[in-house]
Short mmCIF file of C-alpha atoms in Angstrom, two decimals:
data_model
loop_
_atom_site.label_atom_id
_atom_site.label_comp_id
_atom_site.label_asym_id
_atom_site.label_seq_id
_atom_site.Cartn_x
_atom_site.Cartn_y
_atom_site.Cartn_z
CA UNK A 833 -117.28 -143.08 201.16
CA UNK A 834 -117.34 -142.47 204.54
CA UNK A 835 -115.71 -141.61 207.28
CA UNK A 836 -114.23 -144.35 208.90
CA UNK A 837 -114.02 -142.60 212.14
CA UNK A 838 -118.06 -142.93 212.15
CA UNK A 839 -117.49 -146.36 211.39
CA UNK A 840 -115.50 -146.58 214.73
CA UNK A 841 -117.49 -143.99 216.51
CA UNK A 842 -120.58 -144.72 216.09
CA UNK A 843 -121.59 -148.93 214.26
CA UNK A 844 -125.12 -148.45 215.51
CA UNK A 845 -126.30 -146.09 213.23
CA UNK A 846 -124.41 -146.99 210.91
CA UNK A 847 -125.66 -150.36 210.75
CA UNK A 848 -129.49 -148.36 210.93
CA UNK A 849 -128.30 -146.12 208.19
CA UNK A 850 -127.89 -149.42 205.98
CA UNK A 851 -130.25 -151.97 206.64
CA UNK A 852 -132.66 -148.78 206.10
CA UNK A 853 -130.54 -148.43 202.44
CA UNK A 854 -131.63 -152.04 202.15
CA UNK A 855 -127.75 -152.23 201.54
CA UNK A 856 -126.49 -156.44 202.59
CA UNK A 857 -123.03 -154.99 204.55
CA UNK A 858 -121.39 -157.01 207.20
CA UNK A 859 -120.16 -154.32 209.13
CA UNK A 860 -119.45 -156.97 211.68
CA UNK A 861 -116.12 -158.11 210.59
CA UNK A 862 -114.96 -155.06 208.33
CA UNK A 863 -114.94 -152.97 212.30
CA UNK A 864 -112.85 -157.09 213.32
CA UNK A 865 -110.66 -156.31 210.09
CA UNK A 866 -110.01 -152.89 210.41
CA UNK A 867 -109.42 -153.33 214.42
CA UNK A 868 -106.73 -155.72 213.54
CA UNK A 869 -105.46 -153.40 211.22
CA UNK A 870 -104.25 -151.18 213.88
CA UNK A 871 -103.46 -153.63 216.87
CA UNK A 872 -101.17 -154.32 213.47
CA UNK A 873 -99.71 -150.57 213.02
CA UNK A 874 -99.80 -149.39 216.46
CA UNK A 875 -97.46 -152.62 216.81
CA UNK A 876 -94.94 -152.07 213.67
CA UNK A 877 -94.77 -147.83 215.37
CA UNK A 878 -93.48 -149.64 218.86
CA UNK A 879 -91.14 -152.43 217.22
CA UNK A 880 -89.58 -148.86 215.10
CA UNK A 881 -88.90 -147.37 218.00
CA UNK A 882 -87.73 -149.70 219.71
CA UNK A 883 -85.29 -150.55 217.23
CA UNK A 884 -84.67 -146.80 216.25
CA UNK A 885 -82.97 -147.21 220.37
CA UNK A 886 -81.40 -150.34 219.91
CA UNK A 887 -79.72 -148.30 216.75
CA UNK A 888 -78.87 -145.85 219.40
CA UNK A 889 -77.17 -148.02 221.64
CA UNK A 890 -75.18 -149.76 218.35
CA UNK A 891 -73.81 -145.94 218.25
CA UNK A 892 -72.71 -146.18 222.02
CA UNK A 893 -71.39 -149.43 222.18
CA UNK A 894 -69.00 -149.38 219.92
CA UNK A 895 -67.83 -145.44 220.96
CA UNK A 896 -67.26 -147.51 223.90
CA UNK A 897 -65.57 -150.53 222.38
CA UNK A 898 -68.05 -153.25 223.19
CA UNK A 899 -68.28 -155.41 220.68
CA UNK A 900 -69.66 -158.67 222.05
CA UNK A 901 -73.07 -156.00 223.04
CA UNK A 902 -72.71 -154.02 219.97
CA UNK A 903 -73.15 -157.35 218.42
CA UNK A 904 -76.10 -159.19 220.21
CA UNK A 905 -77.65 -155.70 219.65
CA UNK A 906 -76.90 -155.63 215.83
CA UNK A 907 -78.33 -158.90 215.40
CA UNK A 908 -81.09 -158.06 218.15
CA UNK A 909 -82.61 -154.58 215.09
CA UNK A 910 -81.79 -157.41 212.35
CA UNK A 911 -84.80 -160.01 214.28
CA UNK A 912 -87.00 -156.54 215.26
CA UNK A 913 -86.40 -155.29 211.18
CA UNK A 914 -87.78 -158.65 209.80
CA UNK A 915 -90.04 -158.23 212.07
CA UNK A 916 -90.92 -155.33 211.63
CA UNK A 917 -92.01 -156.46 207.62
CA UNK A 918 -93.77 -158.83 208.27
CA UNK A 919 -96.08 -156.34 210.96
CA UNK A 920 -96.20 -154.20 207.51
CA UNK A 921 -96.76 -156.88 205.23
CA UNK A 922 -99.78 -157.87 207.47
CA UNK A 923 -100.80 -154.02 208.03
CA UNK A 924 -100.72 -152.62 204.44
CA UNK A 925 -103.27 -155.88 202.94
CA UNK A 926 -105.55 -155.34 205.59
CA UNK A 927 -105.36 -151.31 204.91
CA UNK A 928 -106.11 -152.41 200.64
CA UNK A 929 -108.34 -154.57 201.86
CA UNK A 930 -110.54 -151.85 204.21
CA UNK A 931 -109.90 -149.84 201.40
CA UNK A 932 -111.77 -151.69 198.79
CA UNK A 933 -114.65 -152.51 201.40
CA UNK A 934 -115.09 -148.95 201.76
CA UNK A 935 -115.91 -148.25 198.96
CA UNK A 936 -118.78 -150.82 198.40
CA UNK A 937 -120.74 -148.85 200.76
CA UNK A 938 -122.59 -146.74 200.17
CA UNK A 939 -123.58 -143.09 201.65
CA UNK A 940 -125.33 -142.65 204.79
CA UNK A 941 -128.80 -141.64 204.17
CA UNK A 942 -129.05 -137.91 205.96
CA UNK A 943 -131.65 -137.86 208.83
CA UNK A 944 -134.35 -136.01 207.10
CA UNK A 945 -134.87 -138.74 204.28
CA UNK A 946 -138.28 -141.22 203.89
CA UNK A 947 -137.31 -144.42 205.56
CA UNK A 948 -138.64 -147.03 202.68
CA UNK A 949 -137.77 -149.90 200.97
CA UNK A 950 -138.08 -149.11 197.59
CA UNK A 951 -139.18 -146.12 195.02
CA UNK A 952 -142.93 -146.69 195.63
CA UNK A 953 -142.38 -145.30 199.48
CA UNK A 954 -141.18 -142.00 197.49
CA UNK A 955 -143.02 -139.08 198.94
CA UNK A 956 -144.31 -136.55 195.99
CA UNK A 957 -143.42 -133.14 197.42
CA UNK A 958 -145.52 -130.72 195.13
CA UNK A 959 -146.52 -130.88 191.50
CA UNK A 960 -146.57 -127.73 188.91
CA UNK A 961 -147.86 -126.34 185.85
CA UNK A 962 -151.45 -129.48 185.57
CA UNK A 963 -153.69 -126.07 187.11
CA UNK A 964 -152.97 -124.33 183.65
CA UNK A 965 -152.60 -127.48 181.29
CA UNK A 966 -152.95 -127.02 177.17
CA UNK A 967 -155.55 -128.97 175.75
CA UNK A 968 -154.90 -131.46 174.51
CA UNK A 969 -155.50 -133.96 171.47
CA UNK A 970 -158.59 -136.86 172.31
CA UNK A 971 -156.03 -139.03 171.39
CA UNK A 972 -152.29 -138.08 172.27
CA UNK A 973 -149.79 -140.37 169.84
CA UNK A 974 -146.92 -141.32 171.46
CA UNK A 975 -143.56 -140.10 170.84
CA UNK A 976 -142.11 -143.38 169.34
CA UNK A 977 -144.98 -143.16 166.36
CA UNK A 978 -145.31 -139.44 166.44
CA UNK A 979 -141.29 -138.91 165.69
CA UNK A 980 -142.03 -142.05 163.32
CA UNK A 981 -144.66 -139.94 161.07
CA UNK A 982 -143.60 -136.76 161.11
CA UNK A 983 -140.03 -138.35 160.51
CA UNK A 984 -137.63 -136.75 163.20
CA UNK A 985 -136.76 -139.82 165.03
CA UNK A 986 -135.57 -142.69 163.37
CA UNK A 987 -134.92 -145.95 165.61
CA UNK A 988 -134.50 -148.38 162.43
CA UNK A 989 -131.73 -146.64 160.54
CA UNK A 990 -130.24 -146.21 164.38
CA UNK A 991 -129.84 -149.51 165.34
CA UNK A 992 -128.50 -150.38 161.71
CA UNK A 993 -125.87 -147.86 162.51
CA UNK A 994 -125.10 -148.67 165.63
CA UNK A 995 -127.70 -151.49 167.75
CA UNK A 996 -130.07 -151.04 169.64
CA UNK A 997 -130.72 -148.16 171.83
CA UNK A 998 -128.99 -145.57 169.93
CA UNK A 999 -130.95 -143.46 166.74
CA UNK A 1000 -131.16 -140.99 165.15
CA UNK A 1001 -132.66 -137.33 165.42
CA UNK A 1002 -133.60 -135.68 161.36
CA UNK A 1003 -134.45 -132.33 160.16
CA UNK A 1004 -136.43 -130.67 163.42
CA UNK A 1005 -135.45 -133.25 165.65
CA UNK A 1006 -132.33 -132.15 165.43
CA UNK A 1007 -132.56 -128.54 165.59
CA UNK A 1008 -135.57 -129.11 168.64
CA UNK A 1009 -132.64 -130.90 170.38
CA UNK A 1010 -130.16 -129.00 170.00
CA UNK A 1011 -132.42 -125.77 171.17
CA UNK A 1012 -133.43 -126.63 173.71
CA UNK A 1013 -129.59 -128.12 174.90
CA UNK A 1014 -129.00 -124.02 174.08
CA UNK A 1015 -131.97 -122.93 176.19
CA UNK A 1016 -131.15 -124.97 179.08
CA UNK A 1017 -126.92 -123.84 178.93
CA UNK A 1018 -128.82 -120.64 178.61
CA UNK A 1019 -130.97 -121.03 181.56
CA UNK A 1020 -128.13 -122.00 184.29
CA UNK A 1021 -125.79 -118.65 182.86
CA UNK A 1022 -128.09 -116.73 183.94
CA UNK A 1023 -127.68 -118.40 187.50
CA UNK A 1024 -124.21 -117.47 187.38
CA UNK A 1025 -123.30 -121.09 186.71
CA UNK A 1026 -119.13 -121.61 184.37
CA UNK A 1027 -119.73 -123.24 181.31
CA UNK A 1028 -117.27 -126.03 180.96
CA UNK A 1029 -116.58 -128.35 178.18
CA UNK A 1030 -115.24 -131.91 179.45
CA UNK A 1031 -112.92 -134.86 177.62
CA UNK A 1032 -116.09 -137.60 177.41
CA UNK A 1033 -114.21 -140.57 177.63
CA UNK A 1034 -113.11 -141.16 181.61
CA UNK A 1035 -110.61 -142.83 183.11
CA UNK A 1036 -111.38 -145.59 185.63
CA UNK A 1037 -109.98 -143.16 188.62
CA UNK A 1038 -112.27 -140.85 188.25
CA UNK A 1039 -115.16 -143.34 187.70
CA UNK A 1040 -114.07 -144.43 191.49
CA UNK A 1041 -114.15 -141.17 193.05
CA UNK A 1042 -117.84 -140.42 192.13
CA UNK A 1043 -119.21 -143.28 192.79
CA UNK A 1044 -119.79 -144.72 189.73
CA UNK A 1045 -117.40 -147.88 190.64
CA UNK A 1046 -116.86 -150.19 191.21
CA UNK A 1047 -120.57 -151.01 191.41
CA UNK A 1048 -122.33 -150.05 188.78
CA UNK A 1049 -118.81 -151.19 186.70
CA UNK A 1050 -121.65 -152.88 184.77
CA UNK A 1051 -123.98 -150.06 183.71
CA UNK A 1052 -120.34 -148.77 182.19
CA UNK A 1053 -119.37 -148.30 178.41
CA UNK A 1054 -115.74 -149.42 179.17
CA UNK A 1055 -113.13 -148.71 176.04
CA UNK A 1056 -110.37 -150.91 174.57
CA UNK A 1057 -111.78 -153.55 177.50
CA UNK A 1058 -114.15 -156.24 178.78
CA UNK A 1059 -115.99 -155.21 181.43
CA UNK A 1060 -115.46 -158.21 182.92
CA UNK A 1061 -112.10 -158.03 182.70
CA UNK A 1062 -110.02 -155.97 185.86
CA UNK A 1063 -109.61 -152.69 184.72
CA UNK A 1064 -106.51 -150.22 185.99
CA UNK A 1065 -106.64 -146.55 187.46
CA UNK A 1066 -105.51 -145.44 184.19
CA UNK A 1067 -108.02 -147.68 182.07
CA UNK A 1068 -111.39 -145.34 180.41
CA UNK A 1069 -114.14 -145.25 179.93
CA UNK A 1070 -117.13 -143.23 178.07
CA UNK A 1071 -118.46 -140.90 179.85
CA UNK A 1072 -122.02 -141.83 181.91
CA UNK A 1073 -122.54 -137.91 183.14
CA UNK A 1074 -120.22 -135.10 183.19
CA UNK A 1075 -120.35 -135.09 187.14
CA UNK A 1076 -117.56 -138.07 186.95
CA UNK A 1077 -114.92 -135.07 184.89
CA UNK A 1078 -116.51 -132.29 185.79
CA UNK A 1079 -116.20 -133.29 190.20
CA UNK A 1080 -112.76 -134.72 189.52
CA UNK A 1081 -111.58 -131.81 187.52
CA UNK A 1082 -110.87 -130.25 190.87
CA UNK A 1083 -109.54 -133.67 192.20
CA UNK A 1084 -106.46 -133.66 194.79
CA UNK A 1085 -107.12 -129.76 195.50
CA UNK A 1086 -107.98 -127.63 197.85
CA UNK A 1087 -109.92 -124.91 196.69
CA UNK A 1088 -110.53 -120.75 199.24
CA UNK A 1089 -113.21 -120.69 200.68
CA UNK A 1090 -113.86 -117.26 199.11
CA UNK A 1091 -113.96 -119.78 195.45
CA UNK A 1092 -117.50 -121.41 196.92
CA UNK A 1093 -120.69 -122.01 196.56
CA UNK A 1094 -118.54 -122.75 192.73
CA UNK A 1095 -121.30 -123.80 190.22
CA UNK A 1096 -120.50 -125.71 187.17
CA UNK A 1097 -121.93 -126.51 184.02
CA UNK A 1098 -121.27 -128.27 181.10
CA UNK A 1099 -123.17 -130.36 177.97
CA UNK A 1100 -121.74 -133.90 177.48
CA UNK A 1101 -122.94 -137.56 175.24
CA UNK A 1102 -123.39 -140.05 177.73
CA UNK A 1103 -123.52 -143.64 177.28
CA UNK A 1104 -124.98 -145.90 179.65
CA UNK A 1105 -125.97 -149.82 179.37
CA UNK A 1106 -129.29 -148.83 181.06
CA UNK A 1107 -131.22 -152.41 181.51
CA UNK A 1108 -134.92 -152.53 181.69
CA UNK A 1109 -138.12 -154.63 180.17
CA UNK A 1110 -138.97 -154.56 176.71
CA UNK A 1111 -142.50 -153.21 175.45
CA UNK A 1112 -143.58 -149.50 176.31
CA UNK A 1113 -142.28 -148.93 179.54
CA UNK A 1114 -138.77 -148.35 177.15
CA UNK A 1115 -140.26 -148.19 173.53
CA UNK A 1116 -138.94 -144.67 172.41
CA UNK A 1117 -136.58 -142.88 172.93
CA UNK A 1118 -137.43 -143.20 176.88
CA UNK A 1119 -134.44 -145.16 178.10
CA UNK A 1120 -131.61 -145.56 175.37
CA UNK A 1121 -127.77 -145.67 176.04
CA UNK A 1122 -126.66 -142.73 174.72
CA UNK A 1123 -127.98 -139.74 175.41
CA UNK A 1124 -127.38 -135.56 175.61
CA UNK A 1125 -127.53 -133.79 179.16
CA UNK A 1126 -126.67 -130.50 180.70
CA UNK A 1127 -125.27 -131.26 184.12
CA UNK A 1128 -125.16 -128.86 186.80
CA UNK A 1129 -122.49 -129.39 189.44
CA UNK A 1130 -122.15 -127.39 193.16
CA UNK A 1131 -118.84 -127.31 194.93
CA UNK A 1132 -120.13 -125.63 199.16
CA UNK A 1133 -118.97 -125.74 202.59
CA UNK A 1134 -120.79 -128.32 204.44
CA UNK A 1135 -122.51 -126.26 206.45
CA UNK A 1136 -124.36 -124.48 203.43
CA UNK A 1137 -125.30 -128.10 201.18
CA UNK A 1138 -128.58 -128.93 202.06
CA UNK A 1139 -129.87 -124.92 201.36
CA UNK A 1140 -127.39 -125.38 198.23
CA UNK A 1141 -129.79 -128.60 197.50
CA UNK A 1142 -133.36 -126.77 197.65
CA UNK A 1143 -130.98 -123.90 195.63
CA UNK A 1144 -130.73 -126.56 193.12
CA UNK A 1145 -133.21 -128.26 192.75
CA UNK A 1146 -135.03 -124.26 192.07
CA UNK A 1147 -132.37 -123.64 188.98
CA UNK A 1148 -133.31 -127.50 187.47
CA UNK A 1149 -136.79 -126.11 187.97
CA UNK A 1150 -137.15 -123.69 186.76
CA UNK A 1151 -136.17 -124.63 182.62
CA UNK A 1152 -139.06 -126.42 182.97
CA UNK A 1153 -140.89 -123.95 184.19
CA UNK A 1154 -140.07 -121.83 181.23
CA UNK A 1155 -140.94 -124.70 179.23
CA UNK A 1156 -144.39 -124.09 180.21
CA UNK A 1157 -144.73 -128.40 180.59
CA UNK A 1158 -146.55 -130.05 183.77
CA UNK A 1159 -143.57 -131.79 186.58
CA UNK A 1160 -143.66 -133.05 189.45
CA UNK A 1161 -141.17 -132.65 192.85
CA UNK A 1162 -140.71 -136.27 194.45
CA UNK A 1163 -138.22 -136.72 197.66
CA UNK A 1164 -136.52 -140.30 197.53
CA UNK A 1165 -137.07 -142.65 200.90
CA UNK A 1166 -134.11 -144.40 201.83
CA UNK A 1167 -133.97 -147.85 200.14
CA UNK A 1168 -134.29 -145.92 196.33
CA UNK A 1169 -131.41 -143.60 196.72
CA UNK A 1170 -128.30 -143.56 194.28
CA UNK A 1171 -125.23 -145.73 195.80
CA UNK A 1172 -123.40 -141.96 196.82
CA UNK A 1173 -126.27 -140.03 197.94
CA UNK A 1174 -127.71 -139.15 200.99
CA UNK A 1175 -130.27 -137.00 199.80
CA UNK A 1176 -132.66 -136.86 196.87
CA UNK A 1177 -135.31 -135.33 195.34
CA UNK A 1178 -136.78 -136.53 192.19
CA UNK A 1179 -137.87 -134.30 188.84
CA UNK A 1180 -140.51 -136.43 186.81
CA UNK A 1181 -142.06 -134.53 183.81
CA UNK A 1182 -145.58 -135.35 182.34
CA UNK A 1183 -145.46 -137.08 178.62
CA UNK A 1184 -149.66 -137.74 178.92
CA UNK A 1185 -149.83 -140.33 175.65
CA UNK A 1186 -149.02 -143.49 177.85
CA UNK A 1187 -151.33 -144.60 180.50
CA UNK A 1188 -149.95 -145.59 182.64
CA UNK A 1189 -150.76 -147.58 186.56
CA UNK A 1190 -148.78 -145.21 188.65
CA UNK A 1191 -149.39 -142.47 186.03
CA UNK A 1192 -151.30 -138.93 187.19
CA UNK A 1193 -155.50 -139.07 187.34
CA UNK A 1194 -155.69 -136.90 184.13
CA UNK A 1195 -153.53 -139.98 182.45
CA UNK A 1196 -149.56 -140.02 180.91
CA UNK A 1197 -146.80 -140.97 182.81
CA UNK A 1198 -144.29 -139.96 184.15
CA UNK A 1199 -140.48 -139.06 183.53
CA UNK A 1200 -137.44 -138.98 185.57
CA UNK A 1201 -135.56 -135.91 183.47
CA UNK A 1202 -133.36 -134.78 186.80
CA UNK A 1203 -131.78 -136.13 190.32
CA UNK A 1204 -130.88 -133.35 191.96
CA UNK A 1205 -128.88 -135.07 194.67
CA UNK A 1206 -126.34 -134.14 198.42
CA UNK A 1207 -123.68 -135.80 198.29
CA UNK A 1208 -122.52 -134.00 201.59
CA UNK A 1209 -118.42 -134.74 202.08
CA UNK A 1210 -118.70 -138.88 200.18
CA UNK A 1211 -117.39 -137.98 196.42
CA UNK A 1212 -115.07 -135.58 198.42
CA UNK A 1213 -113.49 -138.37 200.26
CA UNK A 1214 -112.96 -140.43 197.35
CA UNK A 1215 -111.41 -137.83 195.09
CA UNK A 1216 -109.28 -135.74 197.43
CA UNK A 1217 -111.60 -132.90 196.85
CA UNK A 1218 -110.62 -130.56 199.79
CA UNK A 1219 -110.67 -126.46 200.64
CA UNK A 1220 -108.99 -124.71 202.90
CA UNK A 1221 -111.67 -122.55 205.38
CA UNK A 1222 -109.92 -120.16 205.81
CA UNK A 1223 -106.07 -119.23 204.91
CA UNK A 1224 -104.19 -120.42 207.65
CA UNK A 1225 -106.62 -123.53 208.67
CA UNK A 1226 -105.90 -126.78 208.27
CA UNK A 1227 -107.38 -128.35 205.07
CA UNK A 1228 -111.36 -129.63 205.21
CA UNK A 1229 -113.24 -132.46 203.06
CA UNK A 1230 -116.06 -130.23 201.05
CA UNK A 1231 -119.32 -131.09 199.99
CA UNK A 1232 -120.82 -131.82 196.57
CA UNK A 1233 -124.13 -131.28 194.29
CA UNK A 1234 -125.26 -132.69 191.78
CA UNK A 1235 -128.36 -132.29 189.34
CA UNK A 1236 -128.75 -132.59 185.51
CA UNK A 1237 -130.08 -129.79 184.25
CA UNK A 1238 -131.53 -131.48 182.14
CA UNK A 1239 -131.79 -134.72 180.26
CA UNK A 1240 -132.23 -134.64 176.50
CA UNK A 1241 -134.24 -137.19 175.63
CA UNK A 1242 -137.11 -137.37 177.45
CA UNK A 1243 -138.06 -133.70 177.98
CA UNK A 1244 -137.69 -134.37 174.06
CA UNK A 1245 -140.75 -136.93 174.50
CA UNK A 1246 -142.47 -134.72 176.97
CA UNK A 1247 -141.66 -131.87 173.96
CA UNK A 1248 -143.82 -134.03 171.83
CA UNK A 1249 -146.26 -135.36 173.12
CA UNK A 1250 -147.76 -132.39 175.16
CA UNK A 1251 -147.62 -129.86 172.73
CA UNK A 1252 -148.88 -132.04 170.65
CA UNK A 1253 -151.64 -130.73 168.08
CA UNK A 1254 -154.63 -132.79 166.76
CA UNK A 1255 -153.17 -132.53 163.50
CA UNK A 1256 -150.55 -134.25 164.31
CA UNK A 1257 -147.96 -131.07 164.22
CA UNK A 1258 -146.38 -130.20 167.22
CA UNK A 1259 -146.16 -126.67 168.55
CA UNK A 1260 -142.30 -124.73 169.49
CA UNK A 1261 -142.68 -124.25 173.18
CA UNK A 1262 -142.19 -119.92 172.90
CA UNK A 1263 -139.03 -120.29 174.66
CA UNK A 1264 -137.76 -121.99 172.53
CA UNK A 1265 -138.00 -120.75 168.73
CA UNK A 1266 -135.36 -118.46 169.47
CA UNK A 1267 -133.48 -121.07 168.75
CA UNK A 1268 -135.26 -122.82 165.84
CA UNK A 1269 -134.81 -119.13 164.01
CA UNK A 1270 -138.07 -118.28 164.66
CA UNK A 1271 -140.13 -121.43 163.83
CA UNK A 1272 -143.87 -122.04 165.32
CA UNK A 1273 -144.78 -125.47 164.21
CA UNK A 1274 -142.62 -128.74 163.98
CA UNK A 1275 -144.34 -129.90 160.58
CA UNK A 1276 -142.92 -133.01 159.31
CA UNK A 1277 -140.39 -134.49 156.80
CA UNK A 1278 -141.30 -136.68 153.86
CA UNK A 1279 -139.54 -140.20 154.55
CA UNK A 1280 -136.46 -141.08 151.83
CA UNK A 1281 -135.61 -143.56 150.33
CA UNK A 1282 -137.75 -147.05 149.01
CA UNK A 1283 -139.08 -147.41 152.08
CA UNK A 1284 -141.64 -145.37 151.90
CA UNK A 1285 -143.11 -145.81 148.91
CA UNK A 1286 -144.55 -148.64 150.79
CA UNK A 1287 -145.50 -147.04 153.51
CA UNK A 1288 -147.14 -144.39 150.73
CA UNK A 1289 -145.55 -141.74 152.12
CA UNK A 1290 -144.89 -141.40 148.06
CA UNK A 1291 -146.04 -141.77 144.75
#
């Protein structure tokens, strides 16, 4: 959450920042509520001081034997006690209201973020890999058709066992996914990341700490209850991203300056109720409800967080560069930032099969595979993430950053389409061959079952 002192002392700057984000927040009403809470808190402190003075005087009156004055003082003390309870009850209710409303205020964009309304106003920073791209077939087959032809992606059976948006990877498709995971983990391990294998279920409190709740409850998979029902702090949700458990593992801890920067990587399956229009844009495994991802999470000192953001971006890019997959970097505008982010770079990989209006001039489309974000102290305030600059100094909030390193399904899409050959096979990128037992080409599998007879695959 944002710093409440900033809200009080710089309301015009906060208002402008929220307008740039397109956030509809009644800041004036929030500030009035905050002012009323502070008045009540001050009044409560004042009444307690008065009652303490009367309590001291009652003791003196008892010692002096002044019974009548003592009874009057006791009556006055009772009246003050009742007034204190009323004031503190109202103040506590307002504090709860303020805390809930503060949780709904998004992060304020960094001043370097370009102002814009939506993704159309994002700024392209650079491209990589287009100058020496490989020769492609005259007509690149989309991954969803190629995956079916090679029998390495089975959406129909995934829908049968679980529902729309779930799929099976089979044979070389599964091997390719496992290879990508291990390859990414190895790349980031060389970048000094410490591996974690976190729990998959996460609590409501953890989801709130990183900003997924309350705003994005409808996009998450809740365990043991409907998303529409009220939830408690200890209720469980399927992990939407490893950012949630990894960031919250240090909740309410105090790290030391010598611990920072702290860099963790974690592979997890992730679960999201992805919404979107049907058709080419979402066909196949581009937008699904379960997907694998290697997540990079950084904990740093505030003064180093923007330098670390640039380093984090480079660390995520390294995966695509070693795979030889063309991509571009976008700087997100204020209107396209995620709820908790102060600044974000998107890495969009090139998938050459499906031509989109907003795709590159070479054809195909862009697929986001990572968002490298600096959350500053936004998540730290929500989750209680602090560090001690020096052992004798007070603890302060640290800064958190994360990036996907990378999201697997869309990398898989790019590999199948970019490394596709004229004969319908797929060349395995050199960087992945050691993870696939030296295999150089994916040639596909013979389909099974009576459905294969009808398709002419088997006689």
